[in-house]
C-alpha positions in Angstrom: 0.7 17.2 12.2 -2.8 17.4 10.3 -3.8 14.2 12.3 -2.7 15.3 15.7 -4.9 18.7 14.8 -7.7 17.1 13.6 -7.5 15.0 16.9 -7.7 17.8 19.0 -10.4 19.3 17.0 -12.7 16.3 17.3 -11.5 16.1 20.9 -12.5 20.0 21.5 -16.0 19.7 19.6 -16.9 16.8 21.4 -15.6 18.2 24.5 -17.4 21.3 23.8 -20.5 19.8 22.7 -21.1 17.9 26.0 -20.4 20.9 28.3 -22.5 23.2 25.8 -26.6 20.9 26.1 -27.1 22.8 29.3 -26.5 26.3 27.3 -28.4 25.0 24.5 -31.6 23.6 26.6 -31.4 27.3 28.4 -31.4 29.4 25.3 -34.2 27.1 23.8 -36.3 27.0 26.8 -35.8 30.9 27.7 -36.6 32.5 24.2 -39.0 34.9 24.7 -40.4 32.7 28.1 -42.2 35.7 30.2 -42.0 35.2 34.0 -45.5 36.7 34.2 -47.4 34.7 32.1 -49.4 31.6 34.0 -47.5 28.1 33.0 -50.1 26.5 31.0 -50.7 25.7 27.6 -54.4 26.1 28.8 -55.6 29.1 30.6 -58.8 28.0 31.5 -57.0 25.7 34.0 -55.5 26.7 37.0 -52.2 26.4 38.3 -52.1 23.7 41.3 -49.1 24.1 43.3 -48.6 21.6 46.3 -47.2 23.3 49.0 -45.5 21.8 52.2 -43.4 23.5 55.3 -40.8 22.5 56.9 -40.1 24.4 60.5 -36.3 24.6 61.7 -37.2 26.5 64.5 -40.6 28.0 66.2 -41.6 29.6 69.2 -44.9 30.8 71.0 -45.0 34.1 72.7 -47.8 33.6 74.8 -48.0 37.3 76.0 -49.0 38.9 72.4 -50.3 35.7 71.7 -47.8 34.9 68.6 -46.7 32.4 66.9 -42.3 32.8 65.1 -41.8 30.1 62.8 -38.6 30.0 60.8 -38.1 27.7 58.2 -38.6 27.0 54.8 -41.6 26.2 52.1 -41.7 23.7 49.4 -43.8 24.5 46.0 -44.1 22.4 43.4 -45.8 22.4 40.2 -45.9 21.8 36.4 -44.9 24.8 33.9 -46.2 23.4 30.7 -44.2 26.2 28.8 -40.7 24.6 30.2 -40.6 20.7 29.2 -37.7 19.2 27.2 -37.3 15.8 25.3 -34.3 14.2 27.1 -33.1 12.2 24.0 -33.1 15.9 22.0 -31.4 17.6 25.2 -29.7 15.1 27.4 -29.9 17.1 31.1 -32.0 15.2 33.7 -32.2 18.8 35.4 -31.8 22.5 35.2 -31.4 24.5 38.1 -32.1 28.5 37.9 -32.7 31.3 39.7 -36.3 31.7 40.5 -35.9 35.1 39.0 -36.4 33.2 35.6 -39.3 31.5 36.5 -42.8 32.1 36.9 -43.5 31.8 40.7 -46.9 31.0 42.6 -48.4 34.3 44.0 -47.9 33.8 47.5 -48.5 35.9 50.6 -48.8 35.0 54.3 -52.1 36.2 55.3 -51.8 35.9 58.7 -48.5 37.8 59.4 -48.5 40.2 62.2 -45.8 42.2 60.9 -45.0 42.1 57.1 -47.1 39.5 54.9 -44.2 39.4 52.3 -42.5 37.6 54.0 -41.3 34.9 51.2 -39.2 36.4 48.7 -37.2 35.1 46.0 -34.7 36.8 45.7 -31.6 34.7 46.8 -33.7 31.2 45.9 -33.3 28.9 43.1 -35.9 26.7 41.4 -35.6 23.0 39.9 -37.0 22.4 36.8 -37.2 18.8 35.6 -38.0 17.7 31.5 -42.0 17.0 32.4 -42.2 20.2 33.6 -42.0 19.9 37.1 -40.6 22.4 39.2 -39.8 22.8 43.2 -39.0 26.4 44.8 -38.1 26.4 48.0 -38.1 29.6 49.6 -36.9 30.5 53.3 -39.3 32.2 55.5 -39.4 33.7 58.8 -42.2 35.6 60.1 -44.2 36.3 63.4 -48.0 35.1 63.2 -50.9 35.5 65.3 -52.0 33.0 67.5 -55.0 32.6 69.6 -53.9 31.3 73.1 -56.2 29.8 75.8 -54.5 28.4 78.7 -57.5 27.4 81.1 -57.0 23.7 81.1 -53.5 24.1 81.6 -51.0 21.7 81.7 -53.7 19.7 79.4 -54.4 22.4 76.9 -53.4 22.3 73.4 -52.9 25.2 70.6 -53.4 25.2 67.2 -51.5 28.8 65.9 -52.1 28.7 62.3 -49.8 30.0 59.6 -51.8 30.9 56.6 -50.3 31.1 53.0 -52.9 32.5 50.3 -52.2 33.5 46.5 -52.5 37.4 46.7 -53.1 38.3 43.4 -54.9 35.0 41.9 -58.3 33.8 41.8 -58.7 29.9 42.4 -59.2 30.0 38.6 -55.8 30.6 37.7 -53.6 28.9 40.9 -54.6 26.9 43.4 -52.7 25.4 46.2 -53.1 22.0 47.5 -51.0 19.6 49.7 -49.9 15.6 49.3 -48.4 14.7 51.9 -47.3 15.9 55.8 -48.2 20.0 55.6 -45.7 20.6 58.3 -42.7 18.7 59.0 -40.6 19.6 61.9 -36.6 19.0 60.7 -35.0 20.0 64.2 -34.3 17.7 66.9 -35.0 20.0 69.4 -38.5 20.0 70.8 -39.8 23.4 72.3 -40.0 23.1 75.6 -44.0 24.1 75.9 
């Protein structure tokens, strides 16, 4: 009877133990982490977050000269203040809510309607054991576009969708971009 017992014992610890790194990496990266301080163990350097966009739908109202995108944005960047060694806490990734996180000031400066437009309030973030993290908030919003048609049906427009940090100086976050900054994921094409 002791054996069988001490059998399911090791069983459960081990069981347990497994199940329980994620809870442990949590509760030692989230101990008094505060969402509004910058990400860096420097803060004399800025934060650079890459940003890309991905449409799933747009639209040009020539009329009131506007531009409706709907889609989504990518952000990524290192937080300094949430790395892990993998051989201490064996979890390749933690996803949260972005509530946890600190999150690039962000703002779409050219919105004709409400330039809060990205919010994070049903959005998770990854975070990965270097630091690196991805947010990808949805956004749909209505911006201004500057239409001339005269050398119509040869004209092109460019209807630019502006993201700026609101509250942060180019000292303490600044955006950049890698790759493709817009990448069209429907296989519709708009007619115009």
């Amino acid at each position: 009877m002791s054996l069988v017992l001490l059998f399911l014992l090791c069983h459960f610890n081990l069981t347990f133990g497994v199940a329980n790194d994620e809870t442990e990496l949590l509760d030692h990266l989230f101990t008094g982490y505060n969402t509004h301080a910058r990400p860096v163990t420097n803060l004399s350097s800025p934060v650079v977050v890459d940003v890309a966009m991905f449409l799933m739908s747009f639209d040009i109202a020539e009329e009131n000269q506007e531009f409706l995108t709907s889609g989504w944005l990518s952000f990524q960047w290192k937080n300094e203040l949430l790395t892990w060694n993998e051989s201490e806490y064996p979890v390749s990734k933690l996803v949260v809510s972005s509530s946890m996180v600190w999150l690039p000031s962000v703002t779409v400066i050219n919105s004709n309607h409400d330039r809060n437009v990205i919010t994070n309030n049903i959005s998770s973030v990854q975070i990965f054991p270097d630091g690196t993290t991805w947010w990808w908030p949805d956004v749909t919003t209505t911006t201004f576009c500057p239409i001339s048609v005269n050398k119509y049906p040869f004209d092109k427009q460019e209807c630019p969708f502006t993201i700026v940090s609101w509250f942060r100086s180019t000292d303490e976050q600044l955006f950049a971009s890698s790759g493709n900054d817009i990448t069209v994921v429907t296989d519709e094409l708009n007619t115009e």
